[in-house]
Amino acid sequence: MFPKIMNDNNFYTSAPSRPDGDSLHSQDELYRAGQQFVRRARMPRVAGVGGLYFPLAGVMVTQSLPGGWWMALLCWAFIWPHFAWQRAVRASEPKRAELANLKTDAILAGMWIAIIGVNVMPTAALVMMIGVNLMGAGGPKLCGMGLVLLLVTCLVTLQITGIAVVLTSTPLEGWLSIPFLVIYPMLFAWGSYKTANRLAAQKRRLKVMSTRDGMTGVYNRRYWEILLRNEYDNCRRHQLASTVLLIDLDHFKIINDTCGHDIGDEAIIALTHHLQMSLRGGDVIGRFGGDEFAVIMNGTSPESAAAAMSRVHARLATFRLTSAPHVTLHISVGVAPLTADMLHYREWLKAADMALYKAKNAGRNRTEIAA
């Protein structure tokens, strides 16, 4: 009735097998992950570099700089972010291209810090923006590398241009920098918040996918057996009563062969619905296979479990499938209470399995209780 591998404790305790590296990390998967990485980095760069135009311009208006520097500032603030986006998103390895963009950000930031003479307020804003972006994209390693590039570029630029270092900021330069210092971390945190919510939602979906049967929505076999093992341990520890049921849809193969698999799926979903309607909310329903279901009924005697199944039998006797009204659904059920002589949860499951075979051999469409 059920393969031994599903009842082998090693099945639950052993690490899951890993597919080959080529299939796990295919080029398509790496490319899609790189594209997502590039998209995450786009808006922080656009907002950060564009927002720093005003603090830098506030310093540059006090300096006697050639007009080319102003053109360079405009290009850096309003063209470079979009150029970097296009460069990375069109690359064959988007993530590598974006990491190169982030390092370029650090180099350009170091250059602009030198151009404004290391003016303290705009410099603090630049270093904060670069550090946050690098840390968010690649952690301490990338952040440390980027800050080293920034420092080296700043020193080299100061040496080449001969610009004097003026650490102090005027009130105007301070007021132009303060809004950026306040708003940018909040914008970055907002983006992180949205990412965290999206990841949490994906985690919830993955949990459902790993524990639920895709067609019926009840627990899948692997997770149901984990719950059965936990139920066994809890009942043995606290001397509680519990009953397991194995349910088989009679002549399911004939339904599939004569009416089609779509009708077979409809029958499986209908049986699930009737089980949910007839059983308690705390009863644990799982799908064992194509036409097999299993139920854990905590605190229930086998007689009460059989009575619950009689309600399911009665419901099915008058139920007709929408797409195949000539088909009548019947089930065979094996019921097994937990007894003191069962030394492993597999023995409990085996007892229910033997009761199910007894129901089938007695003519099907009936419920049998394990002796």
Coordinates of C-alpha atoms in Angstrom, one line a residue:
M1 CA 0.0 0.0 0.0
F2 CA 2.8 2.4 0.8
P3 CA 6.5 2.2 -0.2
K4 CA 8.9 1.5 2.7
I5 CA 11.1 4.5 1.8
M6 CA 8.3 6.8 2.9
N7 CA 8.3 5.1 6.3
D8 CA 12.1 5.0 6.7
N9 CA 13.3 7.4 9.3
N10 CA 16.4 8.1 7.2
F11 CA 14.1 9.7 4.7
Y12 CA 13.4 12.5 7.1
T13 CA 16.8 12.9 8.8
S14 CA 19.1 12.6 5.8
A15 CA 20.1 15.7 3.9
P16 CA 18.3 16.3 0.6
S17 CA 20.2 15.2 -2.4
R18 CA 21.7 18.0 -4.4
P19 CA 21.3 18.1 -8.2
D20 CA 24.3 18.5 -10.3
G21 CA 26.0 21.9 -10.3
D22 CA 25.2 22.4 -14.0
S23 CA 21.5 21.9 -13.5
L24 CA 21.3 23.9 -10.2
H25 CA 23.3 26.8 -11.4
S26 CA 22.4 27.0 -15.0
Q27 CA 23.3 29.9 -17.2
D28 CA 19.7 31.0 -17.3
E29 CA 19.3 31.0 -13.6
L30 CA 22.5 33.0 -13.1
Y31 CA 21.4 35.5 -15.7
R32 CA 18.0 36.0 -14.1
A33 CA 19.6 36.4 -10.7
G34 CA 22.0 38.9 -12.2
Q35 CA 19.1 40.9 -13.7
Q36 CA 17.4 41.1 -10.4
F37 CA 20.6 42.3 -8.8
V38 CA 20.9 45.0 -11.4
R39 CA 17.3 46.1 -10.8
R40 CA 17.9 46.4 -7.1
A41 CA 20.9 48.6 -7.5
R42 CA 19.3 50.9 -10.1
M43 CA 17.2 53.2 -7.9
P44 CA 19.7 53.7 -5.1
R45 CA 22.2 54.9 -7.7
V46 CA 19.7 57.2 -9.4
A47 CA 18.5 58.7 -6.2
G48 CA 21.9 58.9 -4.5
V49 CA 23.9 60.4 -7.4
G50 CA 21.1 62.7 -8.5
G51 CA 20.5 63.9 -5.0
L52 CA 24.2 64.7 -4.5
Y53 CA 24.2 67.2 -7.4
F54 CA 23.0 70.0 -5.2
P55 CA 25.5 69.6 -2.3
L56 CA 28.4 69.3 -4.8
A57 CA 27.2 72.3 -6.8
G58 CA 26.9 74.3 -3.6
V59 CA 30.6 73.9 -3.1
M60 CA 31.7 74.3 -6.7
V61 CA 30.0 77.7 -7.1
T62 CA 32.5 79.0 -4.5
Q63 CA 35.5 77.6 -6.5
S64 CA 37.0 78.9 -9.7
L65 CA 36.7 75.6 -11.7
P66 CA 36.6 75.4 -15.5
G67 CA 33.3 74.8 -17.1
G68 CA 34.2 71.3 -18.0
W69 CA 33.9 70.3 -14.4
W70 CA 30.3 71.5 -14.4
M71 CA 29.6 69.5 -17.5
A72 CA 31.2 66.5 -15.8
L73 CA 29.1 67.0 -12.7
L74 CA 25.9 67.1 -14.8
C75 CA 26.9 64.0 -16.7
W76 CA 27.8 62.1 -13.5
A77 CA 24.6 63.1 -11.6
F78 CA 22.0 62.6 -14.4
I79 CA 23.5 60.5 -17.1
W80 CA 25.9 58.1 -15.4
P81 CA 23.2 56.2 -13.4
H82 CA 21.3 55.4 -16.6
F83 CA 24.4 54.5 -18.6
A84 CA 25.4 52.1 -15.8
W85 CA 22.0 50.6 -15.8
Q86 CA 22.1 50.0 -19.6
R87 CA 25.6 48.7 -19.4
A88 CA 24.7 46.1 -16.7
V89 CA 21.3 45.0 -17.9
R90 CA 22.6 44.4 -21.4
A91 CA 25.7 42.5 -20.3
S92 CA 26.0 38.7 -20.6
E93 CA 26.9 38.6 -16.9
P94 CA 24.7 41.3 -15.3
K95 CA 25.9 40.8 -11.8
R96 CA 29.6 41.1 -12.7
A97 CA 28.8 44.2 -14.7
E98 CA 26.9 45.8 -11.8
L99 CA 29.7 45.0 -9.3
A100 CA 32.0 46.8 -11.7
N101 CA 29.5 49.7 -11.8
L102 CA 29.5 49.9 -8.0
K103 CA 33.3 50.0 -7.9
T104 CA 33.2 52.8 -10.5
D105 CA 30.8 54.6 -8.3
A106 CA 33.4 54.5 -5.5
I107 CA 36.1 55.8 -7.8
L108 CA 34.0 58.6 -9.1
A109 CA 32.9 59.5 -5.6
G110 CA 36.6 59.7 -4.6
M111 CA 37.3 62.0 -7.5
W112 CA 34.4 64.4 -6.6
I113 CA 35.5 64.5 -2.9
A114 CA 38.9 65.7 -4.1
I115 CA 37.3 68.2 -6.5
I116 CA 35.3 69.9 -3.6
G117 CA 38.5 69.9 -1.4
V118 CA 37.1 67.3 1.0
N119 CA 34.4 69.7 2.1
V120 CA 33.1 67.9 5.2
M121 CA 29.3 67.9 4.7
P122 CA 29.2 66.9 1.0
T123 CA 32.0 64.4 1.7
A124 CA 30.1 62.8 4.5
A125 CA 27.0 62.5 2.2
L126 CA 29.1 61.0 -0.6
V127 CA 30.8 58.5 1.7
M128 CA 27.5 57.5 3.3
M129 CA 25.8 57.0 0.0
I130 CA 28.7 54.9 -1.4
G131 CA 29.1 52.9 1.8
V132 CA 25.4 52.1 2.0
N133 CA 25.1 51.0 -1.6
L134 CA 28.3 48.8 -1.4
M135 CA 27.3 47.2 1.9
G136 CA 23.8 46.5 0.7
A137 CA 25.0 45.0 -2.5
G138 CA 28.1 43.0 -1.4
G139 CA 28.5 43.1 2.3
P140 CA 31.6 44.2 4.2
K141 CA 34.1 42.8 1.7
L142 CA 32.7 44.9 -1.2
C143 CA 32.2 47.9 1.0
G144 CA 35.8 47.7 2.2
M145 CA 37.1 47.4 -1.3
G146 CA 35.0 50.3 -2.5
L147 CA 36.0 52.6 0.3
V148 CA 39.7 51.8 -0.4
L149 CA 39.1 52.7 -4.1
L150 CA 37.4 55.9 -3.0
L151 CA 40.3 56.9 -0.7
V152 CA 43.0 56.1 -3.2
T153 CA 41.2 58.0 -6.0
C154 CA 40.7 61.0 -3.8
L155 CA 44.4 61.2 -2.9
V156 CA 45.5 60.7 -6.5
T157 CA 43.0 63.4 -7.7
L158 CA 44.2 65.9 -5.0
Q159 CA 47.8 65.2 -6.1
I160 CA 47.1 65.7 -9.8
T161 CA 44.8 68.8 -9.5
G162 CA 46.6 70.5 -6.6
I163 CA 43.2 71.5 -5.1
A164 CA 43.5 72.7 -1.5
V165 CA 41.8 70.7 1.2
V166 CA 39.1 72.8 3.0
L167 CA 37.4 70.6 5.5
T168 CA 34.9 73.2 6.8
S169 CA 31.5 73.8 5.2
T170 CA 29.5 77.0 4.9
P171 CA 25.9 77.1 6.2
L172 CA 24.6 76.8 2.7
E173 CA 26.7 73.7 2.0
G174 CA 25.5 72.2 5.2
W175 CA 21.9 72.9 4.5
L176 CA 22.2 71.4 1.0
S177 CA 23.8 68.2 2.5
I178 CA 21.6 67.6 5.5
P179 CA 18.4 66.7 3.6
F180 CA 20.3 64.1 1.7
L181 CA 21.9 62.7 4.8
V182 CA 18.5 62.3 6.3
I183 CA 16.4 61.2 3.4
Y184 CA 18.7 58.8 1.5
P185 CA 19.1 56.3 4.4
M186 CA 15.3 56.3 4.8
L187 CA 14.8 55.6 1.1
F188 CA 17.4 52.8 1.2
A189 CA 15.7 51.3 4.3
W190 CA 12.3 51.5 2.6
G191 CA 13.7 49.5 -0.4
S192 CA 15.2 47.0 2.1
Y193 CA 11.8 46.8 3.8
K194 CA 10.0 46.0 0.5
T195 CA 12.6 43.4 -0.3
A196 CA 12.3 41.8 3.1
N197 CA 8.5 41.7 2.7
R198 CA 8.8 40.1 -0.7
L199 CA 11.3 37.5 0.6
A200 CA 9.0 36.7 3.5
A201 CA 6.1 36.2 1.1
Q202 CA 8.2 33.9 -1.1
K203 CA 9.3 32.0 2.0
R204 CA 5.6 31.5 2.9
R205 CA 4.8 30.3 -0.6
L206 CA 7.8 27.9 -0.5
K207 CA 6.7 26.5 2.9
V208 CA 3.2 25.9 1.5
M209 CA 4.7 24.2 -1.6
S210 CA 6.9 22.0 0.5
T211 CA 4.1 20.8 2.9
R212 CA 0.9 20.9 0.8
D213 CA -0.4 18.8 -2.1
G214 CA -0.7 21.0 -5.1
M215 CA -4.0 19.7 -6.3
T216 CA -6.0 19.3 -3.1
G217 CA -4.3 21.7 -0.7
V218 CA -4.1 19.1 2.1
Y219 CA -0.7 18.0 3.5
N220 CA 1.6 16.1 1.2
R221 CA 2.8 12.6 2.1
R222 CA 6.2 13.5 3.4
Y223 CA 5.0 16.3 5.7
W224 CA 2.0 14.3 6.9
E225 CA 4.2 11.4 8.0
I226 CA 6.4 13.9 9.9
L227 CA 3.2 15.1 11.7
L228 CA 2.3 11.4 12.3
R229 CA 5.7 10.8 13.9
N230 CA 5.2 13.8 16.1
E231 CA 1.7 12.7 17.0
Y232 CA 3.0 9.3 18.0
D233 CA 5.7 10.7 20.2
N234 CA 3.3 13.1 21.9
C235 CA 0.7 10.5 22.5
R236 CA 3.2 8.0 23.9
R237 CA 4.7 10.6 26.2
H238 CA 1.4 11.9 27.6
Q239 CA -0.7 8.7 27.3
L240 CA -3.2 10.2 24.9
A241 CA -5.6 8.5 22.5
S242 CA -5.3 9.0 18.8
T243 CA -6.5 7.2 15.6
V244 CA -5.1 7.0 12.1
L245 CA -7.2 6.4 9.0
L246 CA -6.1 5.3 5.5
I247 CA -8.6 6.0 2.8
D248 CA -8.6 4.7 -0.7
L249 CA -10.9 5.9 -3.6
D250 CA -12.4 2.7 -4.9
H251 CA -11.8 1.8 -8.6
F252 CA -10.0 5.1 -9.2
K253 CA -8.0 3.5 -12.1
I254 CA -11.2 2.6 -13.9
I255 CA -12.5 6.2 -13.5
N256 CA -9.2 7.5 -15.0
D257 CA -9.2 4.9 -17.8
T258 CA -12.9 5.3 -18.8
C259 CA -13.6 9.0 -18.1
G260 CA -10.2 10.6 -18.4
H261 CA -7.7 12.0 -16.0
D262 CA -9.5 15.3 -15.7
I263 CA -12.5 13.5 -14.2
G264 CA -10.1 11.6 -12.0
D265 CA -8.7 14.9 -10.7
E266 CA -12.3 16.1 -10.1
A267 CA -13.0 13.0 -8.1
I268 CA -9.9 13.5 -6.0
I269 CA -10.8 17.1 -5.3
A270 CA -14.4 16.1 -4.4
L271 CA -13.2 13.5 -2.0
T272 CA -10.9 16.0 -0.3
H273 CA -13.8 18.4 0.0
H274 CA -16.1 15.8 1.6
L275 CA -13.4 14.8 4.1
Q276 CA -12.9 18.4 5.1
M277 CA -16.6 18.9 5.5
S278 CA -17.1 15.7 7.6
L279 CA -14.1 15.8 9.8
R280 CA -13.1 18.2 12.5
G281 CA -10.9 21.2 11.9
G282 CA -8.1 19.8 14.0
D283 CA -8.0 16.5 12.1
V284 CA -4.9 16.3 10.0
I285 CA -5.6 15.2 6.4
G286 CA -2.8 14.2 4.0
R287 CA -2.7 12.9 0.5
F288 CA -0.7 9.7 0.3
G289 CA -0.7 9.1 -3.4
G290 CA -2.9 9.2 -6.5
D291 CA -6.1 8.0 -4.8
E292 CA -5.0 7.5 -1.2
F293 CA -5.6 9.8 1.7
A294 CA -4.6 9.6 5.4
V295 CA -6.0 11.3 8.5
I296 CA -4.8 11.7 12.1
M297 CA -7.7 12.1 14.5
N298 CA -6.3 13.1 17.9
G299 CA -8.3 12.2 21.0
T300 CA -10.6 10.1 19.0
S301 CA -11.6 6.4 19.5
P302 CA -11.7 4.1 16.5
E303 CA -15.4 3.8 16.9
S304 CA -15.8 7.6 16.6
A305 CA -13.5 7.7 13.6
A306 CA -15.5 5.0 11.9
A307 CA -18.7 7.0 12.6
A308 CA -17.1 10.0 11.0
M309 CA -16.3 7.9 8.0
S310 CA -19.9 6.7 7.8
R311 CA -20.9 10.3 7.2
V312 CA -18.4 10.5 4.4
H313 CA -19.8 7.3 2.9
A314 CA -23.3 8.8 3.1
R315 CA -22.2 12.1 1.5
L316 CA -20.5 10.3 -1.4
A317 CA -23.6 8.0 -2.0
T318 CA -25.7 11.0 -3.1
F319 CA -22.9 13.0 -4.7
R320 CA -22.3 13.2 -8.4
L321 CA -19.5 14.7 -10.3
T322 CA -20.4 17.8 -12.4
S323 CA -18.6 16.5 -15.5
A324 CA -19.5 12.8 -15.0
P325 CA -22.9 12.5 -13.2
H326 CA -23.0 8.7 -14.0
V327 CA -19.9 8.1 -11.8
T328 CA -20.5 7.3 -8.1
L329 CA -17.6 7.6 -5.7
H330 CA -16.9 5.0 -3.0
I331 CA -14.1 4.7 -0.5
S332 CA -12.5 2.0 1.5
V333 CA -11.2 3.0 4.9
G334 CA -8.8 1.4 7.4
V335 CA -8.9 2.6 11.0
A336 CA -6.2 2.0 13.5
P337 CA -6.0 3.3 17.1
L338 CA -2.7 3.8 18.8
T339 CA -2.0 1.0 21.2
A340 CA 0.7 0.4 23.8
D341 CA 2.3 -2.5 22.0
M342 CA 3.2 -0.2 19.0
L343 CA 6.9 0.5 19.4
H344 CA 7.2 2.8 16.3
Y345 CA 4.9 5.0 14.4
R346 CA 5.4 2.8 11.3
E347 CA 3.6 0.0 13.2
W348 CA 0.7 2.3 13.7
L349 CA 0.6 3.1 10.0
K350 CA 1.0 -0.5 9.1
A351 CA -2.0 -1.4 11.3
A352 CA -4.2 1.1 9.4
D353 CA -2.9 -0.3 6.1
M354 CA -3.8 -3.8 7.1
A355 CA -7.3 -2.6 8.0
L356 CA -7.6 -0.9 4.7
Y357 CA -6.7 -4.2 2.9
K358 CA -9.3 -5.9 5.0
A359 CA -11.9 -3.4 3.8
K360 CA -10.9 -3.9 0.2
N361 CA -11.0 -7.7 0.5
A362 CA -14.4 -7.5 2.1
G363 CA -15.9 -5.9 -1.0
R364 CA -14.8 -2.2 -0.8
N365 CA -17.0 0.8 0.1
R366 CA -16.7 0.1 3.8
T367 CA -14.7 1.0 6.9
E368 CA -12.7 -1.6 8.9
I369 CA -11.1 -1.2 12.3
A370 CA -7.7 -2.8 13.0
A371 CA -8.0 -5.8 15.3

